[in-house]
PDB file of C-alpha atoms and ligand atoms in Angstrom:
ATOM      1  CA  MET A  69       0.000   0.000   0.000  1.00 60.00           C
ATOM      2  CA  SER A  70       1.433   3.414  -0.887  1.00 69.00           C
ATOM      3  CA  PHE A  71       1.937   6.064   1.785  1.00 65.00           C
ATOM      4  CA  ASN A  72      -0.899   8.130   0.354  1.00 78.00           C
ATOM      5  CA  ASN A  73      -3.318   5.228   0.545  1.00 82.00           C
ATOM      6  CA  LEU A  74      -2.202   4.496   4.075  1.00 80.00           C
ATOM      7  CA  ASP A  75      -2.700   8.145   5.080  1.00 88.00           C
ATOM      8  CA  GLN A  76      -6.161   8.033   3.602  1.00 89.00           C
ATOM      9  CA  LEU A  77      -6.991   4.818   5.426  1.00 89.00           C
ATOM     10  CA  TYR A  78      -5.744   6.291   8.689  1.00 93.00           C
ATOM     11  CA  ARG A  79      -7.831   9.412   8.124  1.00 93.00           C
ATOM     12  CA  GLN A  80     -10.912   7.250   7.578  1.00 95.00           C
ATOM     13  CA  VAL A  81     -10.263   5.320  10.812  1.00 96.00           C
ATOM     14  CA  ILE A  82      -9.893   8.599  12.750  1.00 97.00           C
ATOM     15  CA  MET A  83     -13.081  10.071  11.273  1.00 97.00           C
ATOM     16  CA  ASP A  84     -14.984   6.853  11.978  1.00 98.00           C
ATOM     17  CA  HIS A  85     -14.032   7.031  15.679  1.00 98.00           C
ATOM     18  CA  TYR A  86     -14.915  10.736  15.748  1.00 97.00           C
ATOM     19  CA  LYS A  87     -18.326  10.290  14.135  1.00 97.00           C
ATOM     20  CA  ASN A  88     -19.167   6.966  15.808  1.00 98.00           C
ATOM     21  CA  PRO A  89     -17.327   7.160  19.122  1.00 98.00           C
ATOM     22  CA  ARG A  90     -16.923   3.895  20.997  1.00 97.00           C
ATOM     23  CA  ASN A  91     -17.624   3.988  24.735  1.00 98.00           C
ATOM     24  CA  LYS A  92     -19.158   7.452  24.838  1.00 98.00           C
ATOM     25  CA  GLY A  93     -21.121   8.163  28.002  1.00 97.00           C
ATOM     26  CA  THR A  94     -20.660   7.798  31.735  1.00 95.00           C
ATOM     27  CA  LEU A  95     -20.403   4.855  34.116  1.00 96.00           C
ATOM     28  CA  GLU A  96     -22.594   4.678  37.181  1.00 92.00           C
ATOM     29  CA  ASP A  97     -20.154   2.469  39.038  1.00 94.00           C
ATOM     30  CA  GLY A  98     -16.731   3.605  37.841  1.00 95.00           C
ATOM     31  CA  THR A  99     -13.683   3.098  40.068  1.00 95.00           C
ATOM     32  CA  PHE A 100     -12.376   6.518  39.153  1.00 94.00           C
ATOM     33  CA  THR A 101     -13.363   9.606  37.266  1.00 96.00           C
ATOM     34  CA  VAL A 102     -11.022  12.156  35.761  1.00 97.00           C
ATOM     35  CA  ASP A 103     -11.669  15.537  34.201  1.00 97.00           C
ATOM     36  CA  MET A 104      -8.904  17.023  32.131  1.00 97.00           C
ATOM     37  CA  ASN A 105      -8.634  19.780  29.626  1.00 97.00           C
ATOM     38  CA  ASN A 106      -6.218  20.785  26.933  1.00 96.00           C
ATOM     39  CA  PRO A 107      -4.979  24.165  28.161  1.00 92.00           C
ATOM     40  CA  THR A 108      -4.129  25.371  24.674  1.00 93.00           C
ATOM     41  CA  CYS A 109      -7.721  25.195  23.425  1.00 95.00           C
ATOM     42  CA  GLY A 110      -9.905  24.507  26.472  1.00 94.00           C
ATOM     43  CA  ASP A 111     -11.285  21.272  25.051  1.00 96.00           C
ATOM     44  CA  ARG A 112     -12.070  18.781  27.763  1.00 98.00           C
ATOM     45  CA  ILE A 113     -12.573  15.138  28.537  1.00 98.00           C
ATOM     46  CA  HIS A 114     -14.465  13.410  31.310  1.00 98.00           C
ATOM     47  CA  LEU A 115     -13.291   9.837  31.780  1.00 98.00           C
ATOM     48  CA  ASN A 116     -14.778   7.000  33.860  1.00 97.00           C
ATOM     49  CA  ILE A 117     -12.926   3.755  34.357  1.00 97.00           C
ATOM     50  CA  LYS A 118     -14.051   0.670  36.213  1.00 97.00           C
ATOM     51  CA  VAL A 119     -11.287  -1.598  37.482  1.00 96.00           C
ATOM     52  CA  VAL A 120     -12.018  -5.049  38.903  1.00 96.00           C
ATOM     53  CA  ASP A 121      -9.195  -7.256  40.193  1.00 95.00           C
ATOM     54  CA  GLY A 122      -6.615  -5.126  38.401  1.00 94.00           C
ATOM     55  CA  LEU A 123      -8.389  -5.363  35.042  1.00 97.00           C
ATOM     56  CA  VAL A 124     -10.109  -2.529  33.211  1.00 97.00           C
ATOM     57  CA  GLU A 125     -13.623  -3.898  33.078  1.00 97.00           C
ATOM     58  CA  ASP A 126     -15.183  -0.825  31.489  1.00 98.00           C
ATOM     59  CA  ALA A 127     -14.206   2.649  30.308  1.00 98.00           C
ATOM     60  CA  LYS A 128     -16.362   5.506  29.091  1.00 98.00           C
ATOM     61  CA  PHE A 129     -15.682   9.083  28.118  1.00 98.00           C
ATOM     62  CA  ASP A 130     -17.525  12.265  27.429  1.00 98.00           C
ATOM     63  CA  GLY A 131     -16.361  15.724  26.495  1.00 97.00           C
ATOM     64  CA  GLU A 132     -15.850  18.253  23.794  1.00 95.00           C
ATOM     65  CA  GLY A 133     -12.926  18.501  21.499  1.00 96.00           C
ATOM     66  CA  CYS A 134     -11.509  18.288  18.040  1.00 97.00           C
ATOM     67  CA  SER A 135     -11.695  15.179  15.886  1.00 96.00           C
ATOM     68  CA  ILE A 136      -8.215  14.037  16.957  1.00 97.00           C
ATOM     69  CA  SER A 137      -8.889  14.316  20.699  1.00 98.00           C
ATOM     70  CA  MET A 138     -12.282  12.628  20.557  1.00 98.00           C
ATOM     71  CA  ALA A 139     -11.125   9.891  18.164  1.00 98.00           C
ATOM     72  CA  SER A 140      -8.133   9.254  20.407  1.00 98.00           C
ATOM     73  CA  ALA A 141     -10.406   8.973  23.478  1.00 98.00           C
ATOM     74  CA  SER A 142     -12.618   6.507  21.625  1.00 98.00           C
ATOM     75  CA  MET A 143      -9.594   4.425  20.578  1.00 97.00           C
ATOM     76  CA  MET A 144      -8.041   4.584  24.037  1.00 97.00           C
ATOM     77  CA  THR A 145     -11.164   3.337  25.833  1.00 97.00           C
ATOM     78  CA  GLN A 146     -11.484   0.552  23.278  1.00 96.00           C
ATOM     79  CA  ALA A 147      -7.840  -0.429  23.620  1.00 96.00           C
ATOM     80  CA  ILE A 148      -7.616  -0.606  27.405  1.00 96.00           C
ATOM     81  CA  LYS A 149     -10.848  -2.522  28.056  1.00 96.00           C
ATOM     82  CA  GLY A 150     -10.035  -6.003  29.274  1.00 96.00           C
ATOM     83  CA  LYS A 151      -6.366  -5.119  29.827  1.00 96.00           C
ATOM     84  CA  ASP A 152      -4.648  -5.021  33.181  1.00 96.00           C
ATOM     85  CA  ILE A 153      -3.655  -1.615  34.510  1.00 96.00           C
ATOM     86  CA  GLU A 154       0.027  -2.248  33.911  1.00 95.00           C
ATOM     87  CA  THR A 155      -0.619  -2.966  30.230  1.00 96.00           C
ATOM     88  CA  ALA A 156      -2.854   0.110  29.923  1.00 96.00           C
ATOM     89  CA  LEU A 157      -0.029   2.282  31.294  1.00 96.00           C
ATOM     90  CA  LYS A 158       2.454   0.598  28.970  1.00 95.00           C
ATOM     91  CA  MET A 159       0.189   1.374  26.011  1.00 96.00           C
ATOM     92  CA  SER A 160       0.094   4.991  27.142  1.00 96.00           C
ATOM     93  CA  LYS A 161       3.897   5.122  27.207  1.00 95.00           C
ATOM     94  CA  VAL A 162       4.111   3.531  23.741  1.00 95.00           C
ATOM     95  CA  PHE A 163       1.585   6.035  22.420  1.00 96.00           C
ATOM     96  CA  SER A 164       3.444   8.952  23.960  1.00 96.00           C
ATOM     97  CA  ASP A 165       6.711   7.752  22.396  1.00 95.00           C
ATOM     98  CA  MET A 166       4.944   7.373  19.065  1.00 94.00           C
ATOM     99  CA  MET A 167       3.638  10.950  19.281  1.00 95.00           C
ATOM    100  CA  GLN A 168       7.058  12.321  20.142  1.00 93.00           C
ATOM    101  CA  GLY A 169       8.632  10.504  17.221  1.00 90.00           C
ATOM    102  CA  ASN A 170      10.697   8.316  19.556  1.00 91.00           C
ATOM    103  CA  GLU A 171      11.430   4.647  19.042  1.00 88.00           C
ATOM    104  CA  TYR A 172       8.634   2.670  20.598  1.00 86.00           C
ATOM    105  CA  ASP A 173       8.043  -0.846  21.733  1.00 81.00           C
ATOM    106  CA  ASP A 174       5.875  -2.460  19.061  1.00 80.00           C
ATOM    107  CA  ASP A 175       5.205  -5.707  20.929  1.00 85.00           C
ATOM    108  CA  LEU A 176       1.780  -4.437  21.938  1.00 86.00           C
ATOM    109  CA  ASP A 177      -1.044  -4.566  19.438  1.00 82.00           C
ATOM    110  CA  LEU A 178      -2.319  -1.004  19.384  1.00 84.00           C
ATOM    111  CA  GLY A 179      -5.112  -1.702  16.902  1.00 85.00           C
ATOM    112  CA  ASP A 180      -6.790   1.452  15.598  1.00 92.00           C
ATOM    113  CA  ILE A 181      -4.424   3.652  17.604  1.00 94.00           C
ATOM    114  CA  GLU A 182      -1.830   3.161  14.866  1.00 91.00           C
ATOM    115  CA  ALA A 183      -4.001   5.449  12.738  1.00 94.00           C
ATOM    116  CA  LEU A 184      -2.920   8.393  14.887  1.00 96.00           C
ATOM    117  CA  GLN A 185       0.783   8.021  14.175  1.00 92.00           C
ATOM    118  CA  GLY A 186       0.648  10.724  11.489  1.00 92.00           C
ATOM    119  CA  VAL A 187      -0.254  13.262  14.214  1.00 94.00           C
ATOM    120  CA  ALA A 188       3.404  13.174  15.317  1.00 93.00           C
ATOM    121  CA  LYS A 189       4.161  15.339  12.254  1.00 91.00           C
ATOM    122  CA  PHE A 190       1.947  18.124  13.624  1.00 92.00           C
ATOM    123  CA  PRO A 191       3.343  19.223  17.010  1.00 93.00           C
ATOM    124  CA  ALA A 192       0.361  21.485  17.768  1.00 93.00           C
ATOM    125  CA  ARG A 193      -1.965  18.471  17.602  1.00 95.00           C
ATOM    126  CA  ILE A 194       0.018  16.114  19.810  1.00 96.00           C
ATOM    127  CA  LYS A 195      -1.695  17.435  22.945  1.00 96.00           C
ATOM    128  CA  CYS A 196      -5.043  16.701  21.293  1.00 97.00           C
ATOM    129  CA  ALA A 197      -4.047  13.094  20.681  1.00 97.00           C
ATOM    130  CA  THR A 198      -2.606  12.509  24.145  1.00 97.00           C
ATOM    131  CA  LEU A 199      -5.369  14.214  26.205  1.00 98.00           C
ATOM    132  CA  ALA A 200      -7.393  11.045  26.902  1.00 98.00           C
ATOM    133  CA  TRP A 201      -4.253   9.032  27.650  1.00 97.00           C
ATOM    134  CA  LYS A 202      -3.002  11.623  30.135  1.00 97.00           C
ATOM    135  CA  ALA A 203      -6.419  11.554  31.801  1.00 98.00           C
ATOM    136  CA  MET A 204      -6.254   7.771  32.083  1.00 97.00           C
ATOM    137  CA  GLU A 205      -2.738   7.931  33.574  1.00 97.00           C
ATOM    138  CA  LYS A 206      -3.801  10.595  36.039  1.00 96.00           C
ATOM    139  CA  GLY A 207      -6.784   8.504  37.142  1.00 94.00           C
ATOM    140  CA  VAL A 208      -4.703   5.368  37.628  1.00 92.00           C
ATOM    141  CA  ASN A 209      -1.952   7.194  39.506  1.00 88.00           C
ATOM    142  CA  THR A 210      -4.382   9.055  41.752  1.00 86.00           C
ATOM    143  CA  LYS A 211      -6.208   5.830  42.501  1.00 74.00           C
ATOM    144  CA  GLU A 212      -2.951   4.078  43.423  1.00 70.00           C
ATOM    145  CA  GLU A 213      -2.033   6.836  45.841  1.00 64.00           C
ATOM    146  CA  GLN A 214      -5.288   6.406  47.771  1.00 60.00           C
TER     147      GLN A 214
HETATM  148 FE1  FES B 298      -8.620  21.141  21.407  1.00 51.19          FE
HETATM  149 FE2  FES B 298      -7.645  19.377  19.780  1.00 51.19          FE
HETATM  150  S1  FES B 298      -8.005  21.459  19.351  1.00 51.19           S
HETATM  151  S2  FES B 298      -8.148  19.084  21.852  1.00 51.19           S
END
C-alpha cells in the first residue's frame, strides 16, 4: 500500500471514531473519574474507568474537542478494556513515544491507535491526541495513591 493510501486509510479510521465514538457516556459504578482539559484550546474530557481485580472492566468518556482528541479517546477506551492496569499504562507510554517521534516498543497490538501516528508530524496536535491518555494515567496514579 502506498503512503498516500495508508494516510487516507488512517484518516478514515480517525473520522470513523470521531463520528461513531466507541464507549461514549458515563459509568454509574466507575472506580475513578477524571476531568482534564487541553490548556491550549480549552477542550475537555471526562473519563470514567471501572477496574475489577486489576483489570479494566469498562471505560467511558464524554467531552468536547476536536476530531483528533475525541477519536483518540474513543480508541483509548477501546484499547484498554479487558487489559490489566500495567498494560494500559504501557500502552500509554508507547503512544506517547509514538507521538514524540521516539522509538517505541511495538510488541503491543495497538489496533486502531496506529491510525494516529501521522499526528506526530503536527506538534500542535500532539496534545489533542494525548489528552485522553493523560487523563487515564492521572486517574490510575491518583487511585494508586489512595
Ligand atoms: Fe482542542 Fe484538539 S483542538 S483538543
